[in-house]
Amino acid sequence: IMLTASVSNGTAFHPSTFILLGIPGMQDQHIWISIPFCSMYIFALAGNGTILFIIMTDKALHEPMYLFLCLLSVTDLVLCSTTLPKMLAIFWLDAHTISFHGCLTQMFFVHAVFATESAILLAMAFDRYIAICHPLYYTSILNATVIGKIGAACVARGLLFVFLFIILIKRLPFCGRHILAHTYCEHMGIAKLACTSIKPNTIYGLTVALSVTGMDVVLIAASYVLILHAVLCLPSQDAQLRAFSTCGAHVCVILVFYIPAFFSFFTHRFGRHVPPHAHIILANLYLLVPPVLNPLVYGINTKQIRTRILGLGLWRRQQYPS
């Protein structure tokens, strides 16, 4: 009866704020942990910012592969910037408080941008498949209009599937529970604080993870299998080695993106024996490591962009000689 009365007057249904603890059990090491995290964030900002600047200012790079790379850099910047500033505020300033709606906003962007980036990685795998397996049809299949539609579909899909997370969280009563053992707000982390059944949240979260993100992984894997089959048919062994090197780097970055993410998703539901600090560190890595690696693997590893970065460095030296 007391709970019903409390919920009815709104005092216990939704807390006004949440408390983000950071990394449980490692609070005394937050300062030291912040050093690599902050360094990676700076590298992510610099790397993706450089890729965006080069592609946007060089019309010769306004081709499908580079436009997809541009989309990837934008999502990388948003993905890491959604969590890292608040995380560093927790580590450096003990700013553990976040408003209820601020927490929901962060949760929305974390999941929506992750789903968008997953879709963009699939689009980039499709781009490489067409370029290698059907090069004669490349320009007719992937023109500027098609790329614009693919980009819009990637963003719309992420927003559509994640919007329901907001509704599912807002229907939950929290009964005064407001301490999140995490560095940022995510769907299941918030849902577990509720004082009622979260079965709809669990089912929908698993459905999205398996049917949307999981399907992306399957299609990306299928694309690279077809690409590798085409590479093996190349007459030149040197060309095969270059293609294997490039595809291998791409696959490694994709694995770094998906494996920690799925580990985090499934640990929330089934990983009762996983240490909380290990879970939270991996949950941070899938939002931070790919934005650091993507500019290196997809950008600097590409000859045209590498040439322009070197040219940009030479121009700066001429303008500002030491």
Short mmCIF file of C-alpha atoms in Angstrom, two decimals:
data_model
loop_
_atom_site.label_atom_id
_atom_site.label_comp_id
_atom_site.label_asym_id
_atom_site.label_seq_id
_atom_site.Cartn_x
_atom_site.Cartn_y
_atom_site.Cartn_z
CA ILE A 1 0.00 0.00 0.00
CA MET A 2 2.82 2.37 0.91
CA LEU A 3 4.56 1.61 -2.41
CA THR A 4 1.35 2.26 -4.33
CA ALA A 5 0.85 5.58 -2.62
CA SER A 6 4.46 6.55 -3.18
CA VAL A 7 4.32 5.69 -6.85
CA SER A 8 1.01 7.45 -7.32
CA ASN A 9 2.37 10.78 -6.10
CA GLY A 10 5.48 10.41 -8.25
CA THR A 11 8.05 10.49 -5.45
CA ALA A 12 9.36 6.95 -6.05
CA PHE A 13 8.44 6.21 -9.63
CA HIS A 14 11.40 7.96 -11.28
CA PRO A 15 14.39 9.29 -9.33
CA SER A 16 15.37 12.86 -10.16
CA THR A 17 19.02 11.81 -10.49
CA PHE A 18 21.18 8.72 -10.84
CA ILE A 19 24.59 8.17 -9.24
CA LEU A 20 27.25 6.70 -11.56
CA LEU A 21 29.82 4.93 -9.37
CA GLY A 22 32.43 4.54 -12.09
CA ILE A 23 34.29 1.21 -11.95
CA PRO A 24 33.23 -0.64 -8.76
CA GLY A 25 36.13 -1.87 -6.66
CA MET A 26 38.59 0.35 -8.50
CA GLN A 27 37.49 3.80 -7.32
CA ASP A 28 40.89 4.49 -5.77
CA GLN A 29 42.50 3.87 -9.17
CA HIS A 30 40.19 6.13 -11.20
CA ILE A 31 42.91 8.74 -11.77
CA TRP A 32 45.31 6.16 -13.20
CA ILE A 33 42.60 4.52 -15.32
CA SER A 34 41.66 7.93 -16.72
CA ILE A 35 45.11 8.40 -18.31
CA PRO A 36 44.81 5.73 -21.05
CA PHE A 37 41.11 6.50 -21.49
CA CYS A 38 41.78 10.22 -21.97
CA SER A 39 44.71 9.49 -24.30
CA MET A 40 42.56 7.23 -26.47
CA TYR A 41 39.82 9.86 -26.55
CA ILE A 42 42.29 12.50 -27.77
CA PHE A 43 43.60 10.11 -30.45
CA ALA A 44 40.01 9.34 -31.52
CA LEU A 45 39.14 13.03 -31.83
CA ALA A 46 42.35 13.85 -33.72
CA GLY A 47 42.20 10.82 -36.02
CA ASN A 48 38.55 11.06 -36.98
CA GLY A 49 38.71 14.86 -37.22
CA THR A 50 41.66 14.57 -39.63
CA ILE A 51 39.86 11.98 -41.78
CA LEU A 52 36.76 14.18 -41.97
CA PHE A 53 38.78 17.29 -42.85
CA ILE A 54 40.70 15.55 -45.63
CA ILE A 55 37.66 13.92 -47.22
CA MET A 56 35.45 17.01 -47.00
CA THR A 57 38.07 19.38 -48.44
CA ASP A 58 39.32 17.12 -51.26
CA LYS A 59 36.75 16.63 -54.04
CA ALA A 60 38.84 13.80 -55.50
CA LEU A 61 37.88 11.76 -52.43
CA HIS A 62 34.13 12.25 -52.84
CA GLU A 63 33.76 8.61 -53.85
CA PRO A 64 31.63 5.88 -52.23
CA MET A 65 34.40 4.30 -50.13
CA TYR A 66 35.50 7.65 -48.68
CA LEU A 67 31.95 8.88 -48.12
CA PHE A 68 31.24 5.75 -46.07
CA LEU A 69 34.48 6.40 -44.19
CA CYS A 70 33.25 9.94 -43.53
CA LEU A 71 30.01 8.55 -42.06
CA LEU A 72 32.02 6.13 -39.93
CA SER A 73 34.20 8.96 -38.57
CA VAL A 74 31.12 11.02 -37.62
CA THR A 75 29.57 8.08 -35.73
CA ASP A 76 32.90 7.35 -34.04
CA LEU A 77 33.15 10.94 -32.81
CA VAL A 78 29.59 10.88 -31.45
CA LEU A 79 30.00 7.39 -29.96
CA CYS A 80 33.05 8.21 -27.82
CA SER A 81 31.92 11.78 -27.03
CA THR A 82 28.62 10.47 -25.64
CA THR A 83 30.36 8.74 -22.74
CA LEU A 84 33.98 9.90 -22.32
CA PRO A 85 33.43 13.49 -21.08
CA LYS A 86 31.11 12.33 -18.30
CA MET A 87 33.37 9.40 -17.52
CA LEU A 88 36.40 11.70 -17.14
CA ALA A 89 34.31 14.04 -14.95
CA ILE A 90 33.63 11.05 -12.68
CA PHE A 91 37.30 10.06 -12.59
CA TRP A 92 38.73 13.57 -12.13
CA LEU A 93 36.03 15.63 -10.39
CA ASP A 94 33.94 13.00 -8.57
CA ALA A 95 30.98 14.26 -10.60
CA HIS A 96 28.92 11.10 -10.11
CA THR A 97 25.47 12.66 -10.41
CA ILE A 98 23.46 12.65 -13.64
CA SER A 99 19.83 13.70 -14.04
CA PHE A 100 17.20 11.09 -14.87
CA HIS A 101 16.52 12.57 -18.31
CA GLY A 102 20.22 13.17 -18.88
CA CYS A 103 20.80 9.48 -18.17
CA LEU A 104 18.07 8.47 -20.63
CA THR A 105 19.53 10.80 -23.25
CA GLN A 106 22.99 9.29 -22.83
CA MET A 107 21.52 5.77 -22.99
CA PHE A 108 19.64 6.63 -26.17
CA PHE A 109 22.70 8.00 -27.96
CA VAL A 110 24.98 5.14 -26.82
CA HIS A 111 22.68 2.47 -28.24
CA ALA A 112 21.44 4.42 -31.27
CA VAL A 113 24.93 5.41 -32.43
CA PHE A 114 26.23 1.88 -31.81
CA ALA A 115 23.42 0.46 -34.00
CA THR A 116 24.13 3.14 -36.63
CA GLU A 117 27.85 2.34 -36.69
CA SER A 118 27.07 -1.37 -37.01
CA ALA A 119 24.93 -0.60 -40.06
CA ILE A 120 27.69 1.59 -41.55
CA LEU A 121 30.24 -1.21 -41.11
CA LEU A 122 27.83 -3.47 -43.00
CA ALA A 123 27.50 -0.85 -45.75
CA MET A 124 31.30 -0.58 -45.98
CA ALA A 125 31.60 -4.37 -46.26
CA PHE A 126 29.01 -4.27 -49.07
CA ASP A 127 30.99 -1.47 -50.74
CA ARG A 128 34.19 -3.57 -50.66
CA TYR A 129 32.28 -6.62 -51.95
CA ILE A 130 30.95 -4.70 -54.96
CA ALA A 131 34.35 -3.08 -55.64
CA ILE A 132 36.23 -6.39 -55.59
CA CYS A 133 33.69 -8.91 -56.85
CA HIS A 134 31.71 -6.74 -59.32
CA PRO A 135 34.00 -3.81 -60.24
CA LEU A 136 32.28 -3.12 -63.58
CA TYR A 137 28.99 -2.32 -61.82
CA TYR A 138 30.53 -0.37 -58.93
CA THR A 139 29.80 3.19 -60.09
CA SER A 140 26.30 2.33 -61.34
CA ILE A 141 25.29 0.57 -58.09
CA LEU A 142 26.90 2.96 -55.59
CA ASN A 143 26.28 6.52 -56.74
CA ALA A 144 25.85 9.60 -54.53
CA THR A 145 22.05 9.19 -54.31
CA VAL A 146 22.29 5.55 -53.22
CA ILE A 147 24.95 6.40 -50.62
CA GLY A 148 22.76 9.17 -49.22
CA LYS A 149 19.83 6.75 -48.90
CA ILE A 150 22.03 4.11 -47.25
CA GLY A 151 23.36 6.68 -44.76
CA ALA A 152 19.83 7.87 -43.94
CA ALA A 153 18.64 4.27 -43.53
CA CYS A 154 21.53 3.51 -41.15
CA VAL A 155 20.65 6.47 -38.92
CA ALA A 156 16.88 5.85 -39.11
CA ARG A 157 17.30 2.19 -38.16
CA GLY A 158 19.36 3.07 -35.11
CA LEU A 159 16.87 5.71 -33.93
CA LEU A 160 13.83 3.51 -34.59
CA PHE A 161 14.93 0.42 -32.68
CA VAL A 162 16.45 2.31 -29.74
CA PHE A 163 13.54 4.72 -29.23
CA LEU A 164 11.54 1.89 -27.64
CA PHE A 165 14.26 1.59 -24.95
CA ILE A 166 13.17 5.02 -23.68
CA ILE A 167 9.54 3.90 -23.45
CA LEU A 168 10.46 0.64 -21.72
CA ILE A 169 12.57 2.46 -19.11
CA LYS A 170 10.00 5.20 -18.46
CA ARG A 171 7.34 2.62 -17.60
CA LEU A 172 9.47 1.19 -14.77
CA PRO A 173 9.19 2.26 -11.10
CA PHE A 174 12.51 2.57 -9.27
CA CYS A 175 11.35 2.90 -5.65
CA GLY A 176 14.25 5.16 -4.69
CA ARG A 177 16.98 2.98 -6.21
CA HIS A 178 19.27 5.27 -8.16
CA ILE A 179 22.90 4.02 -7.89
CA LEU A 180 24.36 2.71 -11.17
CA ALA A 181 27.53 0.62 -10.86
CA HIS A 182 28.82 1.89 -14.19
CA THR A 183 30.60 4.78 -15.88
CA TYR A 184 27.69 5.60 -18.20
CA CYS A 185 23.99 4.89 -18.61
CA GLU A 186 22.93 1.88 -20.64
CA HIS A 187 19.58 0.17 -21.04
CA MET A 188 19.95 -2.96 -18.91
CA GLY A 189 22.05 -1.20 -16.29
CA ILE A 190 19.17 1.21 -15.67
CA ALA A 191 16.45 -1.44 -15.99
CA LYS A 192 18.05 -3.62 -13.28
CA LEU A 193 17.41 -0.85 -10.73
CA ALA A 194 13.65 -1.17 -11.20
CA CYS A 195 11.50 -2.67 -8.45
CA THR A 196 9.26 -4.57 -10.85
CA SER A 197 9.62 -7.16 -13.60
CA ILE A 198 11.97 -6.12 -16.41
CA LYS A 199 11.13 -9.09 -18.64
CA PRO A 200 9.93 -6.88 -21.56
CA ASN A 201 13.23 -4.95 -21.39
CA THR A 202 15.27 -8.16 -21.38
CA ILE A 203 13.34 -9.73 -24.26
CA TYR A 204 13.41 -6.60 -26.43
CA GLY A 205 17.09 -5.96 -25.69
CA LEU A 206 18.03 -9.51 -26.70
CA THR A 207 15.80 -9.31 -29.78
CA VAL A 208 17.52 -6.13 -30.97
CA ALA A 209 21.00 -7.48 -30.19
CA LEU A 210 20.43 -10.76 -32.05
CA SER A 211 18.14 -9.76 -34.90
CA VAL A 212 19.63 -6.35 -35.76
CA THR A 213 23.26 -6.27 -34.65
CA GLY A 214 23.60 -10.04 -34.94
CA MET A 215 22.28 -9.96 -38.50
CA ASP A 216 24.82 -7.24 -39.34
CA VAL A 217 27.60 -9.53 -38.11
CA VAL A 218 26.33 -12.44 -40.22
CA LEU A 219 26.07 -10.29 -43.38
CA ILE A 220 29.49 -8.69 -42.80
CA ALA A 221 31.02 -12.16 -42.38
CA ALA A 222 29.30 -13.34 -45.56
CA SER A 223 30.63 -10.30 -47.47
CA TYR A 224 34.22 -10.93 -46.37
CA VAL A 225 33.97 -14.65 -47.19
CA LEU A 226 32.94 -13.73 -50.75
CA ILE A 227 35.69 -11.09 -50.90
CA LEU A 228 38.34 -13.59 -49.76
CA HIS A 229 37.08 -16.11 -52.32
CA ALA A 230 37.49 -13.47 -55.04
CA VAL A 231 40.95 -12.53 -53.71
CA LEU A 232 42.12 -16.15 -53.90
CA CYS A 233 41.26 -16.10 -57.60
CA LEU A 234 43.61 -13.17 -58.28
CA PRO A 235 46.51 -14.18 -60.56
CA SER A 236 49.15 -12.12 -58.75
CA GLN A 237 50.42 -13.37 -55.38
CA ASP A 238 51.46 -9.82 -54.45
CA ALA A 239 47.90 -8.59 -55.06
CA GLN A 240 46.60 -11.45 -52.91
CA LEU A 241 48.90 -10.53 -50.03
CA ARG A 242 47.89 -6.86 -50.18
CA ALA A 243 44.20 -7.79 -50.23
CA PHE A 244 44.65 -10.25 -47.35
CA SER A 245 46.50 -7.59 -45.34
CA THR A 246 43.75 -5.02 -45.89
CA CYS A 247 40.87 -7.44 -45.23
CA GLY A 248 42.66 -8.85 -42.17
CA ALA A 249 42.99 -5.37 -40.65
CA HIS A 250 39.31 -4.65 -41.35
CA VAL A 251 38.20 -7.93 -39.76
CA CYS A 252 40.32 -7.27 -36.64
CA VAL A 253 38.71 -3.84 -36.12
CA ILE A 254 35.25 -5.32 -36.66
CA LEU A 255 35.96 -8.02 -34.05
CA VAL A 256 37.17 -5.38 -31.57
CA PHE A 257 33.88 -3.53 -32.13
CA TYR A 258 31.51 -6.49 -31.78
CA ILE A 259 33.11 -8.92 -29.30
CA PRO A 260 33.21 -6.54 -26.26
CA ALA A 261 29.74 -5.24 -27.19
CA PHE A 262 28.17 -8.71 -27.23
CA PHE A 263 30.11 -9.62 -24.09
CA SER A 264 28.55 -6.60 -22.35
CA PHE A 265 25.04 -7.35 -23.68
CA PHE A 266 25.08 -10.98 -22.56
CA THR A 267 26.88 -10.37 -19.26
CA HIS A 268 23.97 -8.15 -18.15
CA ARG A 269 21.63 -11.09 -18.65
CA PHE A 270 23.65 -14.24 -17.99
CA GLY A 271 27.07 -13.27 -16.59
CA ARG A 272 26.38 -13.42 -12.86
CA HIS A 273 29.91 -14.64 -12.13
CA VAL A 274 31.71 -12.03 -14.26
CA PRO A 275 33.54 -9.50 -12.02
CA PRO A 276 31.80 -6.10 -12.32
CA HIS A 277 35.04 -4.20 -13.00
CA ALA A 278 35.93 -6.55 -15.90
CA HIS A 279 32.46 -6.13 -17.39
CA ILE A 280 32.53 -2.33 -17.13
CA ILE A 281 36.06 -1.95 -18.55
CA LEU A 282 35.09 -4.06 -21.59
CA ALA A 283 31.83 -2.12 -21.92
CA ASN A 284 33.92 1.05 -22.19
CA LEU A 285 36.41 -0.44 -24.65
CA TYR A 286 33.82 -1.18 -27.34
CA LEU A 287 32.85 2.51 -27.31
CA LEU A 288 36.43 3.82 -27.34
CA VAL A 289 38.86 1.43 -29.05
CA PRO A 290 37.09 1.28 -32.47
CA PRO A 291 37.05 5.12 -32.80
CA VAL A 292 40.81 5.03 -32.19
CA LEU A 293 41.52 2.18 -34.62
CA ASN A 294 39.11 3.02 -37.44
CA PRO A 295 41.03 6.10 -38.70
CA LEU A 296 44.23 4.01 -38.75
CA VAL A 297 42.82 0.93 -40.46
CA TYR A 298 40.29 2.49 -42.82
CA GLY A 299 41.99 5.85 -43.28
CA ILE A 300 45.77 5.95 -42.98
CA ASN A 301 45.96 2.41 -44.36
CA THR A 302 44.37 3.81 -47.55
CA LYS A 303 46.97 5.13 -49.98
CA GLN A 304 45.02 8.22 -51.13
CA ILE A 305 44.36 9.44 -47.59
CA ARG A 306 47.87 8.59 -46.39
CA THR A 307 49.31 10.65 -49.26
CA ARG A 308 47.15 13.64 -48.34
CA ILE A 309 48.05 13.39 -44.64
CA LEU A 310 51.73 13.42 -45.55
CA GLY A 311 51.11 16.37 -47.87
CA LEU A 312 49.28 18.20 -45.09
CA GLY A 313 52.25 17.63 -42.77
CA LEU A 314 54.70 18.99 -45.35
CA TRP A 315 52.52 22.07 -45.92
CA ARG A 316 52.43 22.83 -42.19
CA ARG A 317 56.21 22.52 -41.96
CA GLN A 318 56.61 25.00 -44.82
CA GLN A 319 54.18 27.43 -43.19
CA TYR A 320 55.63 27.10 -39.68
CA PRO A 321 59.32 26.16 -40.00
CA SER A 322 61.06 25.35 -36.75
#
